[in-house]
Structures are given as structure tokens and as C-alpha cells.
């Protein structure tokens, strides 16, 4: 009779094991499904001394010998930029913004275009209300770059994830548009 | 006899389900209780060219045409500030500090007072020993602003949470005091 | 017969309790074993106006009166540095790099050497492919300093942890080498 009574226990063991595997208990699968994902665009217009009314960002530091109205030579190494860029649902600069991307990018390489990013999406639309915080390296010449989503507030309370960046467009040193595919793997 | 022997299994199942629900397995409740919370104040005295002995912070970058001893026009857009501010348990600048708030704030908007924050609380008191790391956007004109608590060390090892900021006082462009209500939702 | 059939259930209960204790369910033990750890070194050569070909970092902002080719007086307070430093497996600057440490350090104290760090390890070797993101305070005069590992991508997808920094060597204001012991406590 013993085998019969043990059966539900093994079923339960199996069920628990599955639960743990689905959760974050060191699964070795390597592929995870986001619990939430969003694709957004943001638009950056760098101040160049002439476009003050339209500019959404400005160079505020530069290496020795460079100035603040033109990105520095040597892959902009040493340029720190403050930005407050409109976020849109599609790739049109003139679409109604759903929030602002605010923070810094900091060109940190002398050998290629690469920047360190620290910024926040402050969303304020009918769909989302809250902030998402990002940091990471952005080796701009790669087609896609992954950065970390380290936290959030409001609708994104305590969320974590990974965001994939793509340069959707750029015009000289003045305008660029970034496509940000944010994938959350910890939702609350 | 089978039903009798299965009973404890179902009780166990119920118990496990409750445990998972209490934990962070995607609860749909939307309200969470912090596992730890702390209210602290920090005090920032910006260097203005005359207050070197008292100043706890300094403007280190500015947009074109601005200087480093006065916050820039246009909502201080482009000013990067380094700070090392005393943290106190109450709102008195002269109370015994329990640690230092260290890092940066970076005014990033031309349309309102708003800054991007990256900083650390280094606590060193009888109550707490360790660091707490914060990043997020600070739209200063709002009564309360939420930023992310992205990690910690020592007594705050691996903690995560949300901090609510309130401007508790400000005097012109030189002094401000921030009330920081840190709520941890992941404690270790 | 009942006691016999219940036995496996209690064994299971014990097993689950252990699993939960080993996992992050608010254990009160206070000591955790990393699920992964790595020791790496990175090498920083600050631009001083004469070493452009070798320099891996540059001062890009300074407090009033200071310049960009020498770290400022008063514990370098206010100096912001952009870096793109080689990472090696041992303490030899000339070993084959396994990646780059990229980001910023920001001297934020007038009373001691202390910096705020925001940076990324971009690893690209046979062992590891991916990025690790760090932030935290670095009170440089202490033998060891802990900062937060707030996220990662690639092989470090969603990882979190704590990194212990040690100044392994420094030569004047121009070269320093940091030993970074990264301990992950959340692996995926």
C-alpha cells in the first residue's frame, strides 16, 4: 500500500520543482520571458550654439581644448551631456510625447563612439505613470546594445530588466533618435 | 483510506501557495509593506565663491557661458554638482551626522527645476553601518519624488527599494535640505 | 498506519524549508555564498597634458580655478573623470585585456580622497561575454570598499551582487590599478 500513498507526494515534489524552475531559482535554461515589455523612442537634439529653442540636450563638459557647442574630436571622448528628451510611441519626433528621458550620457572612449548612460524615463500617459531607471554602457556603433533596468517607481515599482538600444536615426552631430526596447523580468 | 493520507499533502500545498504569495512571486495586490524603512535628512550647501569653509557641494560643470560659482539660468540646466553632505536623523543641520550623502546631481531640464541623481548614503552610526545606493530623476517642484534604491552593502547588503524625496527647506540657491524616506522591499 | 504515510510529507516539508532558507527568503543568517564570483583588475592612466597616447582617462570637469590636466587640490574635490580602462585577469597592465571598464569617477569630498563611481565592465573573452553594471561610493583611503552590482547583460543577465574594491597600486596622480572582486548573489 505504501507506493499508493506516496504517489501524491512525488506529484507535489514535481509540481514544486517546476515552480522553482519557472521562478528565478538559478534556472539553467538561459532564456526568460519578460513579464512586461515596452518599445519607446526618444529624440535628442544637441545644443550647437545656434539651436537653443529646439535643443533638448547640452554638452556641459569637455576635455582640455574642446568647447561646449561642438562634440569633441577623438570620438567625443570626455563630453558629458545633460538631456531632457521627449519620449514617443513611434519614431516621429512630432508625435505627442508620453514622457521625458532625463539624465546623462558621457562619451568615455578614445577608440570608438561609446558612452556611459545614466537616465530615467519619466512616463506620464494614459498607459503608464511612473519612472524607469537605466544605467549601462552604450557602444554606439553596434547595431543593438543592452543596458540594465535597475529599478522603477509608480507603475514600474521595483521592476528590473534589460533594455535593448538601437540608433534609429541620426543627423550629423545634432540629432539622434534611440529605440529602447525595455524588457522587465522582475515585475511586482 | 486514500483521502485521509492525502490530507496533509493538500495542507502542505496550501502552505506553500501562501508562502509564494507572501513572497514576490508576481503578487497582484499592488501594495507592499517595506521590510525595513528609514527617514533621514541631508543638507547641501552649494559653493558660491565666498562660502568655501561651509560649502558641502560645488558646481563643476555648466553650460556655455555660465560659471561655476552661481547656478545657471534656465532652471540650472547643465549644472553638474558634486556633493558630500552630512546626513542627520532630524531636520537640524547642526545635529550629529550619522553619515554622508555623496555623489552627484545634474540639472537636466530647461523647462522646470529637475535633476538626475546618482548618490550613496554612507552610514556610520550606532544604528547602521553600510551604504545605500540611489539613482533616479528628481523633478524638484513636486512635493514628493520617488527614486530607486538599487543596492546596498554592510547592513544594507543587497537591499532594494524606493526612496521618497521631499524638499524640507531651501534658502535661495545656496542651501537646501532633503528628507529621504527610504523604504526597502527586498531585505537580506 | 497513518504515521508511516505522513513521513514523506514531513521529509518534504523539511526539504522545502531548507530550499527556502538557502534561497533569498529573508534568511536571518547574515552570511551568503555568492552564486558566482570573479576577480578582475583594471588600469587607469589619467591624461596629464603629456601622455595622450597612453592615457585611458581624462579629467573633464573641475571646480572653479582648477584645470583639466592635473587633479585638483583639496582631495581632487569636483574632478569628474571619464575612463575607458583595460581589464586584465592579473595585476599586469600589459596582460591581454579581457574587456574594458568604462564610465565615470567623480571626486566628491573635500575631507578625504573619495569618489562616486558609475561604470560598466564590458567583457569579451573566451570565458565571459557580457556587461556588469556598478555604482557606489569609493572612499579610496580604506583598504577595501564595497559597491553595488546593480545589473548585467549577456552572461551576467539580470545578475546582482556586491563588488569589493582594493587599490592594488598607484603611481602619483597618473596611474592606479584597482582589484575588483565581484560577488554575485543573484544569478539567472
XYZ file of C-alpha atoms in Angstrom:
564
model
C 0.000 0.000 0.000
C 2.917 2.322 0.664
C 3.548 3.133 -3.032
C -0.015 4.330 -3.446
C 0.121 6.739 -0.530
C 3.482 8.163 -1.593
C 2.305 8.967 -5.100
C 0.763 12.391 -4.367
C 3.939 13.345 -2.557
C 6.006 12.749 -5.657
C 3.494 14.625 -7.758
C 3.804 17.502 -5.332
C 7.597 17.322 -5.455
C 7.384 17.514 -9.225
C 4.998 20.478 -9.008
C 7.277 22.355 -6.606
C 10.336 21.642 -8.700
C 8.550 23.079 -11.710
C 7.529 26.160 -9.736
C 11.100 26.760 -8.630
C 12.364 26.237 -12.164
C 9.881 28.750 -13.576
C 10.874 31.215 -10.865
C 14.362 32.645 -10.563
C 15.974 29.806 -8.677
C 19.084 29.611 -10.824
C 17.454 28.100 -13.853
C 19.999 26.962 -16.376
C 17.671 27.484 -19.314
C 19.192 30.798 -20.313
C 16.046 32.100 -21.922
C 13.496 34.017 -19.965
C 10.225 35.581 -20.962
C 9.725 39.202 -19.924
C 6.829 39.750 -17.526
C 6.291 43.118 -19.247
C 7.842 44.883 -22.242
C 7.617 48.300 -23.882
C 9.114 49.829 -27.010
C 9.674 53.583 -26.872
C 11.654 56.155 -28.813
C 13.466 59.194 -27.574
C 14.780 62.148 -29.508
C 17.933 64.071 -28.684
C 18.781 67.455 -30.186
C 22.194 68.618 -29.003
C 22.759 72.321 -28.459
C 25.274 73.624 -31.027
C 25.300 77.327 -30.229
C 22.542 78.168 -32.710
C 19.579 75.912 -31.917
C 18.729 76.957 -28.366
C 14.932 76.935 -28.847
C 14.866 73.344 -30.158
C 17.801 71.783 -28.329
C 16.876 69.165 -25.743
C 20.427 68.468 -24.541
C 23.675 70.314 -23.974
C 27.339 69.466 -23.707
C 28.398 70.559 -20.237
C 31.906 69.249 -20.025
C 34.641 68.643 -22.497
C 38.249 67.535 -22.438
C 41.104 70.068 -22.482
C 40.944 72.324 -25.509
C 37.392 71.444 -26.590
C 34.323 73.633 -26.248
C 30.667 73.237 -25.346
C 28.991 73.883 -28.680
C 30.519 71.093 -30.708
C 31.154 67.471 -29.768
C 34.880 66.920 -29.242
C 37.215 65.167 -31.674
C 38.518 61.692 -30.835
C 35.062 60.079 -30.707
C 33.702 62.838 -28.435
C 35.810 61.375 -25.603
C 35.207 63.405 -22.454
C 31.968 65.082 -23.488
C 29.315 64.947 -20.801
C 25.808 65.735 -22.000
C 22.714 66.610 -19.946
C 19.445 65.740 -21.647
C 15.719 66.102 -21.228
C 14.361 64.425 -24.345
C 10.776 63.763 -25.437
C 9.688 60.099 -25.496
C 7.273 58.973 -28.195
C 5.473 55.736 -29.007
C 6.646 55.781 -32.623
C 9.676 57.137 -34.445
C 8.180 60.563 -35.196
C 9.767 63.471 -33.331
C 6.489 65.345 -33.628
C 4.251 62.666 -32.130
C 2.638 63.513 -28.808
C 5.232 62.755 -26.106
C 4.317 60.159 -23.469
C 7.098 61.287 -21.144
C 10.668 62.527 -20.897
C 14.016 60.740 -20.952
C 16.217 62.611 -18.488
C 19.791 62.160 -17.412
C 23.272 61.990 -18.782
C 25.409 60.420 -21.457
C 29.135 60.529 -21.166
C 31.451 59.708 -24.074
C 34.177 57.636 -22.475
C 36.224 56.092 -25.270
C 39.027 57.361 -27.477
C 38.842 54.403 -29.852
C 35.206 54.271 -30.894
C 31.928 56.036 -30.253
C 30.876 54.767 -26.859
C 29.060 56.420 -23.982
C 28.115 55.617 -20.425
C 24.435 56.198 -19.728
C 22.559 57.044 -16.566
C 18.996 58.159 -17.162
C 15.357 57.915 -16.232
C 12.184 57.555 -18.264
C 9.502 59.680 -16.594
C 6.300 58.413 -18.186
C 3.064 60.244 -17.902
C 0.417 58.980 -20.264
C -2.894 57.170 -20.209
C -0.985 53.870 -20.405
C 1.805 54.400 -17.921
C 2.536 56.615 -14.957
C 5.892 56.196 -13.251
C 9.624 56.126 -13.769
C 12.126 53.584 -15.085
C 15.819 53.883 -14.189
C 18.594 52.770 -16.534
C 22.365 52.521 -16.429
C 24.901 50.910 -18.698
C 27.461 51.179 -21.443
C 26.391 52.159 -24.934
C 28.903 51.132 -27.617
C 27.079 53.178 -30.205
C 28.482 51.581 -33.358
C 26.924 48.197 -32.555
C 23.506 47.556 -34.054
C 21.996 46.708 -30.664
C 23.291 47.370 -27.152
C 21.939 46.041 -23.860
C 21.833 48.097 -20.687
C 20.376 47.416 -17.232
C 16.992 48.475 -15.969
C 17.854 48.830 -12.294
C 14.601 49.965 -10.744
C 11.365 51.817 -11.146
C 8.572 53.631 -9.384
C 4.809 54.037 -9.860
C 3.591 51.545 -12.461
C 7.148 50.209 -12.588
C 7.562 49.869 -8.839
C 10.664 47.765 -8.083
C 10.844 46.433 -11.651
C 14.146 45.187 -13.060
C 15.166 44.128 -16.525
C 17.265 44.718 -19.583
C 16.793 47.340 -22.295
C 17.978 46.915 -25.860
C 19.017 50.159 -27.536
C 19.106 50.800 -31.267
C 20.100 54.006 -33.018
C 17.017 54.536 -35.116
C 18.305 57.631 -36.874
C 20.974 60.274 -36.613
C 21.689 63.508 -38.411
C 25.262 64.709 -38.061
C 26.202 65.580 -34.520
C 22.947 67.334 -33.724
C 20.014 64.898 -33.784
C 19.691 61.257 -32.902
C 16.774 59.006 -32.111
C 17.084 55.941 -29.921
C 14.715 52.978 -29.967
C 14.530 51.489 -26.489
C 13.033 48.031 -26.068
C 12.601 47.642 -22.323
C 12.070 44.072 -21.137
C 11.198 43.577 -17.485
C 11.999 40.217 -15.905
C 11.063 41.206 -12.367
C 7.614 42.736 -12.118
C 5.776 43.439 -8.859
C -8.163 5.338 3.343
C -6.643 7.302 0.493
C -8.427 10.603 1.316
C -7.023 10.534 4.857
C -3.461 10.083 3.705
C -3.741 12.822 1.074
C -4.986 15.445 3.501
C -1.593 16.591 4.810
C -0.419 16.922 1.242
C -3.149 19.392 0.445
C -2.460 21.296 3.636
C 1.152 21.481 2.568
C 0.179 22.661 -0.897
C -1.899 25.408 0.689
C 1.010 26.352 2.953
C 3.433 26.581 0.021
C 0.997 28.591 -2.059
C 0.672 31.083 0.813
C 4.452 31.311 1.144
C 4.836 32.050 -2.544
C 2.047 34.621 -2.412
C 3.673 36.415 0.531
C 6.968 36.440 -1.327
C 7.476 38.394 -4.545
C 6.032 35.926 -6.990
C 4.105 38.464 -9.031
C 1.508 39.328 -6.461
C -1.287 41.326 -7.976
C -2.077 43.160 -4.776
C -0.220 46.337 -5.736
C 0.542 47.335 -2.193
C 3.632 46.103 -0.471
C 4.909 46.581 3.021
C 8.570 47.582 3.343
C 10.736 45.030 5.146
C 12.734 47.973 6.536
C 12.390 51.757 6.380
C 14.427 54.785 7.442
C 13.840 58.523 7.378
C 16.966 60.656 7.066
C 17.792 64.244 6.154
C 20.701 65.587 4.223
C 21.969 69.116 3.966
C 23.510 70.676 0.880
C 25.435 73.961 0.909
C 26.499 74.917 -2.619
C 29.801 76.717 -3.090
C 29.166 80.263 -4.343
C 32.680 81.680 -4.421
C 32.520 83.029 -0.846
C 31.488 80.136 1.410
C 34.351 77.684 0.900
C 34.663 76.682 4.591
C 30.985 75.726 4.897
C 30.183 74.546 1.400
C 29.477 70.812 1.052
C 28.979 70.803 -2.705
C 30.323 72.531 -5.792
C 29.189 73.186 -9.334
C 31.734 71.506 -11.563
C 30.206 71.904 -14.957
C 27.976 74.451 -16.573
C 26.532 75.103 -19.997
C 28.184 77.521 -22.418
C 28.515 80.994 -20.949
C 27.741 80.059 -17.328
C 30.258 79.872 -14.496
C 30.953 77.637 -11.506
C 30.023 79.945 -8.636
C 26.377 80.515 -9.441
C 23.741 78.082 -10.643
C 22.975 78.726 -14.303
C 19.871 80.459 -15.633
C 17.199 78.416 -17.414
C 16.453 76.223 -14.396
C 20.154 75.490 -13.826
C 20.083 73.290 -16.960
C 23.524 71.772 -17.456
C 24.890 72.310 -13.969
C 26.599 69.236 -12.571
C 27.176 69.323 -8.830
C 29.461 67.129 -6.709
C 28.339 66.768 -3.110
C 29.460 65.313 0.192
C 26.627 66.292 2.523
C 26.061 65.478 6.202
C 23.136 63.147 6.964
C 21.160 63.724 10.148
C 18.307 61.950 11.896
C 16.274 65.145 12.227
C 15.976 68.339 10.207
C 18.683 70.232 12.114
C 21.848 70.967 10.142
C 23.764 71.030 13.409
C 22.678 67.628 14.702
C 25.371 64.997 14.967
C 25.750 63.439 11.483
C 25.094 59.705 11.125
C 26.822 59.547 7.757
C 27.434 61.313 4.457
C 25.376 61.585 1.269
C 27.888 61.513 -1.562
C 27.503 61.745 -5.299
C 26.120 63.942 -7.981
C 23.080 65.884 -9.038
C 22.741 67.056 -12.569
C 20.159 69.659 -13.637
C 18.835 68.306 -16.896
C 15.774 70.343 -17.810
C 15.246 73.728 -19.465
C 11.548 73.861 -18.582
C 11.454 73.267 -14.837
C 13.786 72.550 -11.943
C 14.655 68.910 -12.383
C 17.827 66.963 -11.698
C 19.166 63.482 -12.255
C 20.587 61.946 -9.092
C 23.236 59.321 -8.525
C 24.417 59.096 -4.945
C 25.273 56.943 -1.963
C 24.400 57.157 1.717
C 27.478 56.088 3.680
C 26.085 55.443 7.144
C 28.299 55.067 10.151
C 26.401 55.231 13.420
C 25.437 53.016 16.317
C 22.288 52.065 14.409
C 23.589 51.469 10.910
C 26.883 50.677 9.255
C 26.885 50.358 5.491
C 25.974 52.047 2.237
C 22.764 52.570 0.274
C 22.900 53.384 -3.459
C 20.304 55.551 -5.183
C 19.563 56.699 -8.715
C 16.625 58.470 -10.288
C 15.015 61.616 -11.563
C 14.176 64.422 -9.158
C 11.531 66.806 -10.528
C 12.172 69.231 -7.695
C 8.973 71.263 -7.867
C 6.793 68.267 -6.986
C 6.014 67.838 -3.301
C 7.310 64.242 -3.290
C 9.505 62.403 -5.791
C 10.308 58.686 -5.906
C 13.716 57.350 -6.898
C 15.181 53.829 -6.927
C 17.260 52.225 -4.225
C 19.339 49.932 -6.406
C 21.612 48.214 -3.923
C 23.452 48.345 -0.658
C 26.339 46.989 1.359
C 27.016 46.216 5.028
C 23.755 46.410 6.984
C 22.028 47.047 3.668
C 23.639 44.161 1.818
C 21.784 43.554 -1.476
C 18.763 45.617 -0.367
C 16.479 47.203 -2.937
C 13.610 49.634 -2.630
C 12.175 53.036 -3.330
C 13.031 56.349 -1.670
C 10.618 59.249 -1.431
C 12.298 62.667 -1.524
C 10.864 65.878 -0.120
C 12.474 69.294 -0.152
C 12.297 70.076 3.537
C 13.778 73.549 3.236
C 15.701 75.749 0.860
C 17.352 79.121 1.107
C 17.990 80.795 -2.231
C 20.429 78.920 -4.398
C 22.825 78.083 -1.582
C 21.203 75.756 0.979
C 18.676 73.011 0.693
C 17.658 70.133 2.917
C 16.195 66.923 1.578
C 14.050 64.500 3.571
C 14.660 60.975 2.304
C 12.209 58.255 3.268
C 13.924 55.034 2.215
C 11.645 52.009 2.002
C 13.280 48.654 1.361
C 11.168 45.900 -0.211
C 13.997 43.422 -0.649
C 15.942 42.809 2.542
C 18.518 40.056 3.039
C -0.578 3.118 9.521
C -1.114 6.891 9.367
C 2.310 7.821 10.811
C 4.025 5.827 8.100
C 2.212 7.556 5.263
C 2.811 11.008 6.721
C 6.552 10.541 6.989
C 7.437 11.508 3.422
C 5.343 14.623 3.787
C 7.393 15.777 6.741
C 10.593 14.943 4.912
C 9.304 17.042 2.051
C 8.402 19.882 4.381
C 11.937 19.779 5.740
C 13.331 19.753 2.208
C 11.245 22.770 1.185
C 12.139 24.687 4.326
C 15.811 24.129 3.570
C 15.339 25.268 -0.026
C 13.641 28.453 1.108
C 16.338 29.092 3.693
C 19.103 28.644 1.127
C 17.257 30.950 -1.239
C 16.624 34.620 -0.549
C 13.515 34.302 1.568
C 14.651 36.747 4.234
C 17.159 34.457 5.837
C 18.452 35.855 9.084
C 21.792 34.130 8.743
C 23.647 37.208 7.546
C 26.184 35.273 5.539
C 25.538 34.355 1.974
C 27.546 32.420 -0.521
C 27.962 34.004 -3.946
C 26.402 32.044 -6.812
C 29.277 33.303 -8.983
C 32.425 35.347 -8.354
C 35.180 36.909 -10.444
C 38.375 38.775 -9.611
C 39.500 41.286 -12.225
C 41.896 44.220 -12.386
C 41.566 47.456 -14.230
C 44.196 50.023 -15.036
C 43.633 53.767 -15.170
C 46.099 56.213 -16.735
C 44.899 59.779 -16.298
C 45.637 62.296 -19.025
C 48.064 64.937 -17.702
C 48.644 67.032 -20.807
C 51.671 64.988 -21.914
C 50.599 61.339 -22.057
C 47.839 61.440 -24.671
C 48.878 58.203 -26.450
C 48.809 56.125 -23.244
C 46.109 57.866 -21.240
C 42.922 55.850 -20.717
C 41.014 58.525 -18.811
C 40.632 62.292 -18.748
C 39.523 64.927 -16.300
C 36.559 66.631 -17.899
C 35.350 68.895 -15.154
C 36.994 70.680 -12.320
C 35.981 73.108 -9.605
C 36.476 76.863 -10.046
C 40.113 77.747 -10.675
C 41.325 74.205 -11.419
C 42.267 72.849 -14.829
C 41.851 69.625 -16.779
C 45.424 68.352 -16.859
C 46.055 67.968 -13.144
C 43.785 66.618 -10.430
C 42.521 69.486 -8.272
C 43.770 70.329 -4.793
C 41.552 69.590 -1.785
C 41.407 65.839 -2.412
C 40.507 66.343 -6.092
C 37.044 67.519 -4.978
C 34.970 68.316 -8.048
C 37.034 66.443 -10.616
C 34.915 64.335 -12.926
C 36.854 61.734 -14.905
C 35.753 59.759 -17.983
C 37.522 56.430 -18.364
C 37.849 53.527 -20.758
C 40.334 51.261 -18.982
C 41.663 47.822 -19.932
C 40.569 44.927 -17.689
C 43.029 42.103 -17.056
C 42.895 38.797 -15.227
C 46.063 39.537 -13.254
C 47.730 42.701 -11.996
C 49.883 43.244 -15.088
C 48.985 46.285 -17.184
C 50.448 44.528 -20.210
C 48.453 41.312 -19.932
C 45.957 40.661 -22.689
C 42.777 42.601 -21.805
C 39.563 40.608 -21.320
C 37.399 43.705 -21.631
C 37.051 47.390 -20.809
C 35.940 49.216 -17.668
C 34.003 52.244 -18.896
C 32.293 55.065 -17.094
C 32.956 57.811 -14.615
C 34.510 58.565 -11.283
C 33.709 61.758 -9.529
C 35.719 63.054 -6.582
C 33.083 64.336 -4.193
C 34.792 65.023 -0.866
C 36.839 67.915 0.471
C 37.992 65.980 3.562
C 39.450 62.779 2.155
C 40.016 61.042 -1.152
C 36.603 59.720 -2.036
C 34.830 59.280 -5.361
C 31.426 58.296 -6.617
C 31.555 55.581 -9.241
C 29.252 54.681 -12.091
C 30.751 52.263 -14.571
C 30.378 49.143 -16.651
C 32.607 46.149 -17.251
C 32.256 45.173 -20.910
C 33.764 41.696 -21.017
C 34.666 39.990 -24.229
C 36.823 36.913 -23.739
C 36.634 33.174 -24.088
C 35.341 32.971 -20.517
C 32.801 35.768 -20.429
C 30.750 37.788 -22.861
C 28.509 40.472 -21.437
C 28.364 43.535 -19.246
C 28.269 44.163 -15.498
C 26.982 47.484 -14.137
C 28.300 49.040 -10.926
C 27.533 52.075 -8.809
C 28.642 53.170 -5.384
C 30.866 55.280 -3.190
C 34.604 54.663 -3.152
C 36.299 56.041 -0.033
C 39.712 55.430 -1.530
C 41.807 55.531 1.646
C 40.107 52.436 3.088
C 41.803 49.128 2.363
C 38.603 47.627 0.918
C 35.414 49.309 -0.272
C 32.107 47.703 -1.227
C 29.947 48.945 -4.081
C 26.763 47.595 -5.654
C 26.492 45.412 -8.729
C 23.107 46.585 -9.954
C 22.605 44.581 -13.120
C 24.140 42.843 -16.069
C 23.605 41.601 -19.588
C 24.792 38.628 -21.672
C 26.481 36.084 -19.405
C 25.543 38.326 -16.481
C 21.919 38.752 -17.473
C 19.968 40.261 -14.533
C 22.748 39.451 -12.037
C 23.083 41.443 -8.825
C 25.726 41.490 -6.154
C 28.436 43.356 -4.317
C 31.947 44.191 -5.525
C 34.874 44.709 -3.205
C 37.428 47.228 -4.471
C 41.079 47.386 -3.473
C 43.687 49.832 -4.717
C 46.283 47.387 -5.897
C 48.820 50.018 -6.919
C 49.085 53.706 -7.633
C 51.783 55.945 -9.027
C 51.351 59.602 -8.234
C 48.256 61.127 -9.749
C 48.662 59.391 -13.084
C 48.298 55.617 -12.738
C 46.244 53.420 -10.474
C 45.158 49.823 -10.600
C 42.002 48.579 -8.950
C 41.362 44.979 -7.925
C 37.646 44.259 -8.233
C 36.262 41.164 -6.552
C 32.736 40.845 -7.940
C 30.443 38.551 -5.960
C 27.045 37.803 -7.450
C 24.261 36.745 -5.085
C 21.516 36.748 -7.696
C 22.359 34.683 -10.750
C 19.924 33.740 -13.504
